[in-house]
Tab-separated table of N, CA and C in Angstrom:
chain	number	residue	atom	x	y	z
A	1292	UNK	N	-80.741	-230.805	-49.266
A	1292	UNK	CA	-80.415	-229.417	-49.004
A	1292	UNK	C	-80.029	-229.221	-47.540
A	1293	UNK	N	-80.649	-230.224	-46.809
A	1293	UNK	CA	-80.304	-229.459	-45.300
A	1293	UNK	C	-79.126	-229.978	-44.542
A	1294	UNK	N	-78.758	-231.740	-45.775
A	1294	UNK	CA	-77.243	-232.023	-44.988
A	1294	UNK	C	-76.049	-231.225	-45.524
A	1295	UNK	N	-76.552	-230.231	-46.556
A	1295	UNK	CA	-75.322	-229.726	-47.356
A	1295	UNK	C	-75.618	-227.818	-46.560
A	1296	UNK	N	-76.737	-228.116	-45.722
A	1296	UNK	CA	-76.623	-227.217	-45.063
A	1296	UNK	C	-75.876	-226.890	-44.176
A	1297	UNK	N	-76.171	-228.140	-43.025
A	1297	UNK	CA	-75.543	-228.647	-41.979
A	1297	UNK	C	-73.867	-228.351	-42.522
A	1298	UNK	N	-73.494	-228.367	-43.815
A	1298	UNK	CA	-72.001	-228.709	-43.667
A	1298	UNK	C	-71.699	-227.371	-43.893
A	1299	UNK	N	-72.355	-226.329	-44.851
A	1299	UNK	CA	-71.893	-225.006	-44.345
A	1299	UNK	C	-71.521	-224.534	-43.029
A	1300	UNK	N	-72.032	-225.088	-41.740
A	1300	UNK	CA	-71.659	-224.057	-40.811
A	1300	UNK	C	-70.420	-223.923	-40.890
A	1301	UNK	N	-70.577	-222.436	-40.418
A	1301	UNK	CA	-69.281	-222.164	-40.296
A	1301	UNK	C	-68.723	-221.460	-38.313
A	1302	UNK	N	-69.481	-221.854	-37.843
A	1302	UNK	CA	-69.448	-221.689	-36.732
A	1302	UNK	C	-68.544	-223.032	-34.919
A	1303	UNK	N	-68.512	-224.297	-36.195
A	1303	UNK	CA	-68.125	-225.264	-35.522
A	1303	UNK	C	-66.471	-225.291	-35.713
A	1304	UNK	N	-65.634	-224.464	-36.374
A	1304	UNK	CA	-64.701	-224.574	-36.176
A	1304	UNK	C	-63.821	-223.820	-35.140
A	1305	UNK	N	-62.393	-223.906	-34.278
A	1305	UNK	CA	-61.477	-223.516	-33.488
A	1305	UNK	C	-60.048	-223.255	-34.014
A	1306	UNK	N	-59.306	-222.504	-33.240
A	1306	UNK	CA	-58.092	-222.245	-33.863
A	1306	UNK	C	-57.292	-223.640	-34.250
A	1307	UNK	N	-57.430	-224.822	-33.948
A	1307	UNK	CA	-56.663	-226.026	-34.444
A	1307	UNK	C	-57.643	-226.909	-35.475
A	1308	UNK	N	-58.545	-226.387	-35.527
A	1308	UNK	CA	-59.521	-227.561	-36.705
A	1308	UNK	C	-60.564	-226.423	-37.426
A	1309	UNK	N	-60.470	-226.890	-38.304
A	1309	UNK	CA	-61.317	-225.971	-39.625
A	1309	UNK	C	-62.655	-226.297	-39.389
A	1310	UNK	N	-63.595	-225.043	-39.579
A	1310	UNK	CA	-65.122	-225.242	-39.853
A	1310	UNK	C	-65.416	-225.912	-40.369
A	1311	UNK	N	-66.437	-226.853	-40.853
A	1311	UNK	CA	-67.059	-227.887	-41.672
A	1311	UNK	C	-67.321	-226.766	-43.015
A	1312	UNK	N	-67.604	-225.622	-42.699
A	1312	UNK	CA	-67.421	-224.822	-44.407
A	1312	UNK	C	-66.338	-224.759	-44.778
A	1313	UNK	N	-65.201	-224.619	-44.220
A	1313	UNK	CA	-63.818	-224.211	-44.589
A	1313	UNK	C	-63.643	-225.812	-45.497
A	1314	UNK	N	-64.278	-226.834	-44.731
A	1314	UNK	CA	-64.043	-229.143	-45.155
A	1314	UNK	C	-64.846	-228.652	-46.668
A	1315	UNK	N	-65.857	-228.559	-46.286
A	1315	UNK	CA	-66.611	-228.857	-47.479
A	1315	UNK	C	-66.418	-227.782	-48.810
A	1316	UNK	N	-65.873	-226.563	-48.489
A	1316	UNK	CA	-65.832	-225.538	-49.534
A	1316	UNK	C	-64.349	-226.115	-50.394
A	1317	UNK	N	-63.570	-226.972	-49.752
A	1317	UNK	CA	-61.942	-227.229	-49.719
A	1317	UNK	C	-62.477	-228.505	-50.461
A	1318	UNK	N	-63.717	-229.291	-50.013
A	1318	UNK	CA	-63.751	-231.028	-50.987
A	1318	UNK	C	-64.481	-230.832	-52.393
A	1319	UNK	N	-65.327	-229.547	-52.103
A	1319	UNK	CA	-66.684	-228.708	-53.528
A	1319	UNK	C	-65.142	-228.150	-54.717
A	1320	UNK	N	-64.329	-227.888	-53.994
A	1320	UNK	CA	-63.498	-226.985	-54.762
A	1320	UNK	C	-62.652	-228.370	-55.592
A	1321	UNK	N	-61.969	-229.754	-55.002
A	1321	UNK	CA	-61.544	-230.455	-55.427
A	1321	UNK	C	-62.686	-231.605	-56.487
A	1322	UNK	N	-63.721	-231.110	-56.045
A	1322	UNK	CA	-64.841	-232.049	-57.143
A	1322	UNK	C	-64.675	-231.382	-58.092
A	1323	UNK	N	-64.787	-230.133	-58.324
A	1323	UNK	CA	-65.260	-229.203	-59.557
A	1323	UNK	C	-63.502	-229.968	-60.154
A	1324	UNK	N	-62.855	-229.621	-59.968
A	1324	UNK	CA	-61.564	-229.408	-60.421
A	1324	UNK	C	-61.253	-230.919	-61.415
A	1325	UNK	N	-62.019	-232.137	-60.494
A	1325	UNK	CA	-61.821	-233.505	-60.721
A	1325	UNK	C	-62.955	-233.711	-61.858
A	1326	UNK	N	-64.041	-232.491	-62.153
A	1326	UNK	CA	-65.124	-232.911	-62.823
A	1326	UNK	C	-65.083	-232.235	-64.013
A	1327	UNK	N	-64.033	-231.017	-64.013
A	1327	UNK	CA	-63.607	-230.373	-65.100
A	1327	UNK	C	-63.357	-230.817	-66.450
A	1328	UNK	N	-63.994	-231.489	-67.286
A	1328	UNK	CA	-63.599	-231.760	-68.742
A	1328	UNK	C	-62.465	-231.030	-69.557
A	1329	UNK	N	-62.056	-229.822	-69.162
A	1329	UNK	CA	-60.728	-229.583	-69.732
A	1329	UNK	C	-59.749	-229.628	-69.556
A	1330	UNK	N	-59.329	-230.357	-68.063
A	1330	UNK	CA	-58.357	-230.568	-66.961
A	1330	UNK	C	-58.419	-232.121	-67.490
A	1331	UNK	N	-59.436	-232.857	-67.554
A	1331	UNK	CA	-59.430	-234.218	-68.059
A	1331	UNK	C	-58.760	-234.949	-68.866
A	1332	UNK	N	-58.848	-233.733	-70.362
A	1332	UNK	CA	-58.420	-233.895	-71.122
A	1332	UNK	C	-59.573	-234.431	-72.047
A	1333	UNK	N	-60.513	-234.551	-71.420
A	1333	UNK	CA	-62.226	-235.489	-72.394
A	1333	UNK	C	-63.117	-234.316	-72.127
A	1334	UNK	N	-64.240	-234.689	-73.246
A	1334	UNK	CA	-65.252	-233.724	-73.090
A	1334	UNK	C	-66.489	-234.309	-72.976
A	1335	UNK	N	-66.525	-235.108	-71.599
A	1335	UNK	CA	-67.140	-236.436	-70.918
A	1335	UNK	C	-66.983	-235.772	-69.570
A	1336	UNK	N	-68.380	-235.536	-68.471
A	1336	UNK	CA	-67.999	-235.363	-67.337
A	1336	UNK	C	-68.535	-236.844	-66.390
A	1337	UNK	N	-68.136	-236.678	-65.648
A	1337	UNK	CA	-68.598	-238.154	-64.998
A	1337	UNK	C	-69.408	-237.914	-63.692
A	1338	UNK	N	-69.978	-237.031	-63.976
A	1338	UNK	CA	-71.198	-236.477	-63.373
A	1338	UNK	C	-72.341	-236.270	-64.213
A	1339	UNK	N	-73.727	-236.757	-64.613
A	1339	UNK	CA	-74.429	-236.145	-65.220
A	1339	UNK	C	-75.259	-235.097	-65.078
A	1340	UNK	N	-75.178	-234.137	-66.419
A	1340	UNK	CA	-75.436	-232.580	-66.364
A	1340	UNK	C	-76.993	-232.249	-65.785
A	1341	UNK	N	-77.973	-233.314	-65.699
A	1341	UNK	CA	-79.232	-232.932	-64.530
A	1341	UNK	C	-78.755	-232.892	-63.373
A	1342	UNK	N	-77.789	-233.635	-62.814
A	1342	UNK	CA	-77.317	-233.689	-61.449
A	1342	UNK	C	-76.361	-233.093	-61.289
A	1343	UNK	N	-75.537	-232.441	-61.771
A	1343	UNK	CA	-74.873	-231.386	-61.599
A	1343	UNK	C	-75.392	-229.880	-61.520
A	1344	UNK	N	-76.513	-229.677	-63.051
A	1344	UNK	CA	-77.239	-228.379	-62.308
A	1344	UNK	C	-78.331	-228.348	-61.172
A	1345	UNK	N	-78.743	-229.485	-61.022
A	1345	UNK	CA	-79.553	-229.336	-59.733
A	1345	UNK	C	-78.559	-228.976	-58.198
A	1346	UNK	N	-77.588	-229.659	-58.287
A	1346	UNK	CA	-76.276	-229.310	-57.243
A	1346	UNK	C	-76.129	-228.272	-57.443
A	1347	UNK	N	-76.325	-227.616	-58.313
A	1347	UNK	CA	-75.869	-225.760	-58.626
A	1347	UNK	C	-76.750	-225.227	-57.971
A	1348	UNK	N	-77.714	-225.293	-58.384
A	1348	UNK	CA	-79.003	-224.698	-58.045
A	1348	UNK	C	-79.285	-224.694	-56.665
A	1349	UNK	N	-78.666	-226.028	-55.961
A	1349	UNK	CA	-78.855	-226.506	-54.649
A	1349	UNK	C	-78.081	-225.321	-53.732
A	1350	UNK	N	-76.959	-225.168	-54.383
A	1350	UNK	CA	-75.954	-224.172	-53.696
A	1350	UNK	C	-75.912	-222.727	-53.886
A	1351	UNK	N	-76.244	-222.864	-54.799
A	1351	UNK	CA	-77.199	-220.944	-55.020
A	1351	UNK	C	-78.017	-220.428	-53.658
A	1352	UNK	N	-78.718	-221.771	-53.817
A	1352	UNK	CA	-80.151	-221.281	-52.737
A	1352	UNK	C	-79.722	-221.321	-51.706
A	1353	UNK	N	-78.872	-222.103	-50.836
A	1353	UNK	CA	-78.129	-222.243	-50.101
A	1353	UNK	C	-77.234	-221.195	-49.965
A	1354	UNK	N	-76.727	-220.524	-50.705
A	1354	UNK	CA	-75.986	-219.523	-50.432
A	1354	UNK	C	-76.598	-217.870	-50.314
A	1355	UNK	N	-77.857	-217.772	-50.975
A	1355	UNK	CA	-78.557	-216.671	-50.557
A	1355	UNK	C	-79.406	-217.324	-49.071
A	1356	UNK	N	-79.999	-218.498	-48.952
A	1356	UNK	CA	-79.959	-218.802	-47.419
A	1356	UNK	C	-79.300	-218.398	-46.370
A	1357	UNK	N	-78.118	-218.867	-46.564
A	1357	UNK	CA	-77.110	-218.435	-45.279
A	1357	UNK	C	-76.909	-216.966	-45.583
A	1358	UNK	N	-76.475	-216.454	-46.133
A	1358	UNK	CA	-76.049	-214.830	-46.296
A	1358	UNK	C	-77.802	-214.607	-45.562
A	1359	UNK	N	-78.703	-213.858	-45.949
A	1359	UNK	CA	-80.041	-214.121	-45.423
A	1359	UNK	C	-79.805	-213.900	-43.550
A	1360	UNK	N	-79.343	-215.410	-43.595
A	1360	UNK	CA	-79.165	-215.710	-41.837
A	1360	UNK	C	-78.517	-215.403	-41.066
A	1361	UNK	N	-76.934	-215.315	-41.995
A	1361	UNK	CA	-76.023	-214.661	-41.127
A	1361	UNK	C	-75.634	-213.090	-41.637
A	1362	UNK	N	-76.496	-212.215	-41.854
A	1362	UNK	CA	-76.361	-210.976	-42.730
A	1362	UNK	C	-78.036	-210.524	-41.796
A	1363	UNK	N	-78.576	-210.491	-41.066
A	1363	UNK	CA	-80.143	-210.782	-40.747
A	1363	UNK	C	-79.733	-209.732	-39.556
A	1364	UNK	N	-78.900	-208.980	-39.078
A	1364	UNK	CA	-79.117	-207.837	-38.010
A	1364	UNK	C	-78.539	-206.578	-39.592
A	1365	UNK	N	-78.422	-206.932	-40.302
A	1365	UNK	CA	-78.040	-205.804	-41.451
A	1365	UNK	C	-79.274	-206.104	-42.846
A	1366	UNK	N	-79.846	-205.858	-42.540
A	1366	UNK	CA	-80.726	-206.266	-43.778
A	1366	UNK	C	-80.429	-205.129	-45.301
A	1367	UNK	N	-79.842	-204.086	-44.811
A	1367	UNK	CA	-79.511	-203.180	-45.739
A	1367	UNK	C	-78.606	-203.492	-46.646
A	1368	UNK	N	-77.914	-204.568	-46.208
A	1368	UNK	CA	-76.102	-204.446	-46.703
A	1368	UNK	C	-76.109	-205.563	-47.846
A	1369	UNK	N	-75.407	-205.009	-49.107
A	1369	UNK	CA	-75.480	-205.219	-50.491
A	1369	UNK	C	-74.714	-206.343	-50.372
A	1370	UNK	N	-74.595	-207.077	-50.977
A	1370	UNK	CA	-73.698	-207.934	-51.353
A	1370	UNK	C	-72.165	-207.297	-51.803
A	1371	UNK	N	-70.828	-207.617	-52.155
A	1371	UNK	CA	-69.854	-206.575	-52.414
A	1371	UNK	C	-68.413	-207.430	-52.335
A	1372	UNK	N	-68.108	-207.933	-53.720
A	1372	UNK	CA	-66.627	-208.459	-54.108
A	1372	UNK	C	-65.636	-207.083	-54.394
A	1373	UNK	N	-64.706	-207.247	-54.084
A	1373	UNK	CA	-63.656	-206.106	-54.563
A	1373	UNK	C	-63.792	-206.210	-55.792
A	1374	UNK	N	-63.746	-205.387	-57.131
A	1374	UNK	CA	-63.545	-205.716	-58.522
A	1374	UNK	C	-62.038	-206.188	-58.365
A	1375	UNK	N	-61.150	-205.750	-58.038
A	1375	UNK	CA	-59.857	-206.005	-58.223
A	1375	UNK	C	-59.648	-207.566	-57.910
A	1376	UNK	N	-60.144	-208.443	-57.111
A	1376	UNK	CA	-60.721	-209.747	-57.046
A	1376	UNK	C	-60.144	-210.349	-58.049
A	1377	UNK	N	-60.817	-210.077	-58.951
A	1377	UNK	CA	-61.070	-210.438	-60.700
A	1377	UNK	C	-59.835	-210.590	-61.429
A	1378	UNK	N	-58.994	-209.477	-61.703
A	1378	UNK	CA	-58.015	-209.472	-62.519
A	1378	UNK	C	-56.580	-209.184	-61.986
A	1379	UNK	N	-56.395	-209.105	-60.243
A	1379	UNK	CA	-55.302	-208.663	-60.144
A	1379	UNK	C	-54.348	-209.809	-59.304
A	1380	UNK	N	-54.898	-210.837	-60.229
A	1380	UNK	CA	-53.730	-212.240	-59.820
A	1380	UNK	C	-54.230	-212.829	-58.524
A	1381	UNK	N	-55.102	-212.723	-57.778
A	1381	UNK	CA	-55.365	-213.172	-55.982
A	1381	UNK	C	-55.670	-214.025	-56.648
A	1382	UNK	N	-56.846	-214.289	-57.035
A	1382	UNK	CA	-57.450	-215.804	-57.356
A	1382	UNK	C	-57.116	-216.681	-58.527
A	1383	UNK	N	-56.739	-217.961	-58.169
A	1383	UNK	CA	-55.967	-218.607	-59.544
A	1383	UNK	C	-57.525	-219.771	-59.522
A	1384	UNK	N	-57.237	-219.493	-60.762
A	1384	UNK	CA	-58.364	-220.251	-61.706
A	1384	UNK	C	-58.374	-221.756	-61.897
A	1385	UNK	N	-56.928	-222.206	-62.213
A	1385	UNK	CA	-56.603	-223.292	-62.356
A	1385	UNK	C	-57.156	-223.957	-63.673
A	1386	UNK	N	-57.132	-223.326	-64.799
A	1386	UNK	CA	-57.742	-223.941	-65.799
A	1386	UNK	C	-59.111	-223.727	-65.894
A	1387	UNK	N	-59.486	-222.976	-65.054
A	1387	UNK	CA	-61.388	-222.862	-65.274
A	1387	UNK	C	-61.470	-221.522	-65.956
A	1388	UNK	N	-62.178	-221.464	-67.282
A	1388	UNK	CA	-62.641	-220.116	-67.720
A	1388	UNK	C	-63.073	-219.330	-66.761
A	1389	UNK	N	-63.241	-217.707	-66.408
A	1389	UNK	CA	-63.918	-217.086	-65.719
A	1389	UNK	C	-65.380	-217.115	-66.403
A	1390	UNK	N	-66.241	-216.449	-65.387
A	1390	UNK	CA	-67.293	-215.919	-66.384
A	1390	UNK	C	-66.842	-214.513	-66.862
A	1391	UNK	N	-67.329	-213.944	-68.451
A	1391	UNK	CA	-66.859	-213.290	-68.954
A	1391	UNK	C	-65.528	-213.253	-69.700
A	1392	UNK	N	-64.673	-214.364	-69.755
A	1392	UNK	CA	-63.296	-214.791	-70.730
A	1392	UNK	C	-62.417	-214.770	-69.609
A	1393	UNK	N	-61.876	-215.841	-70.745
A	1393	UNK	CA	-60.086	-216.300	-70.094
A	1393	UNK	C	-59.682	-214.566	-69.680
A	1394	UNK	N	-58.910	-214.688	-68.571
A	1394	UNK	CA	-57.938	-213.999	-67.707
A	1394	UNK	C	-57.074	-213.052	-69.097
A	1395	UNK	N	-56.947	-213.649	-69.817
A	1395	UNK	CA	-55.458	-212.700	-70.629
A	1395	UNK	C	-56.029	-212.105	-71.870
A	1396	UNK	N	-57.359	-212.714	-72.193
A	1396	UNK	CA	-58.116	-211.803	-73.511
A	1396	UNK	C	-58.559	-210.562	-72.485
A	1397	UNK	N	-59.345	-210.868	-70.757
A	1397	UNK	CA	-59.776	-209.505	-70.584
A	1397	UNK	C	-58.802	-208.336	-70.055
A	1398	UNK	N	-57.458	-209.126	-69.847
A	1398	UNK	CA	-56.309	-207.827	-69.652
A	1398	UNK	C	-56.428	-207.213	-71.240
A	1399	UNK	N	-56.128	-207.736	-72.029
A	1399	UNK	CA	-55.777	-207.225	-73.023
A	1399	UNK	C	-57.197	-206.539	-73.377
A	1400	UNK	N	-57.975	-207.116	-73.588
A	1400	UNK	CA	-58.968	-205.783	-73.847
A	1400	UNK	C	-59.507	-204.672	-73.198
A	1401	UNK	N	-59.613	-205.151	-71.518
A	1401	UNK	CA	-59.942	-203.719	-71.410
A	1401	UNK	C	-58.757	-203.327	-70.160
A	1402	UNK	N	-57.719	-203.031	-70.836
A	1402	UNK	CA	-56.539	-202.641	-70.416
A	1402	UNK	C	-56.447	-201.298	-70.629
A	1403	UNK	N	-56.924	-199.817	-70.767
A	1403	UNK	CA	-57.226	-198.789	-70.412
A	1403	UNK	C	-57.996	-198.720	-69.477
A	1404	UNK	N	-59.452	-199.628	-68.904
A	1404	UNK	CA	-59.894	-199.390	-67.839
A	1404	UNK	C	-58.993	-199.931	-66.633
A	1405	UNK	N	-58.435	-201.078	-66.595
A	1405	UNK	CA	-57.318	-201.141	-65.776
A	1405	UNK	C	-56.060	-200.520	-65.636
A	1406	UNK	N	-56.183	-199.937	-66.222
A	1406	UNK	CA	-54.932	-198.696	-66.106
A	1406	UNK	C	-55.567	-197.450	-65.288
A	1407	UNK	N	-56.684	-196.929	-65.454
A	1407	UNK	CA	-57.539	-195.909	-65.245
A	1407	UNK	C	-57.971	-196.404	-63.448
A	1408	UNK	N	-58.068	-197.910	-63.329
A	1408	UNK	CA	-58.474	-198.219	-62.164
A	1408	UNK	C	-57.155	-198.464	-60.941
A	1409	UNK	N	-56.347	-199.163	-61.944
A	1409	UNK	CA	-55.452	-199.872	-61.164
A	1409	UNK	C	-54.138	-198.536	-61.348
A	1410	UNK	N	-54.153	-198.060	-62.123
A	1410	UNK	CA	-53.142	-197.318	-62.470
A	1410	UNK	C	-51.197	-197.568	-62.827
A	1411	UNK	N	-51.519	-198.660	-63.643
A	1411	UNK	CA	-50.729	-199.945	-63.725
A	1411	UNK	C	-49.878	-198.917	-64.459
């Protein structure tokens, strides 16, 4: 936990070299992608699933850690994603289900509340 701590900071980077969070969030993002069983094409990961949810778990805690530390002169302040985040194309998935369904069943279903929100 504390070398995968160490690699969150995000404080060691400068305008010509990336934070060690910016390295490691950029190599976490290419594991998942490489460990993906539906990108594979197999439904075989080559990671085993105790050691993969313990890595989850590892980074959960780790991530209410740091928020915690660097959120610690605001103790009031909620956590807070844009909803629009979600469905309005910024973030590409790349083949990964969301939580809550594929991208194009939840346009289509709740496509009056996105109309009502987004005013599409």
């Amino acid at each position: 936990k504390n070398l995968i701590q160490i690699l969150l900071n995000n404080t060691d980077g400068d305008p010509y070299s990336p934070s060690s969070r910016s390295i490691f969030l950029s190599k976490l993002r290419k594991f998942v992608m490489d460990n993906n069983a539906e990108m594979r094409g197999l439904y075989s990961s080559s990671t085993q699933p105790a050691i993969g949810l313990s890595f989850l778990c590892t980074l959960l805690d780790l991530a209410r850690t740091l928020r915690d530390e660097e959120l610690q002169d605001e103790p009031d302040t909620k956590p807070y994603i844009d909803y629009r985040f979600y469905y309005d194309g910024t973030f590409k998935y790349t083949n990964i289900d969301r939580i809550g369904g594929v991208l194009s069943y939840l346009r289509k279903h709740f496509r009056t509340q996105l109309v009502e929100k987004l005013g599409f």
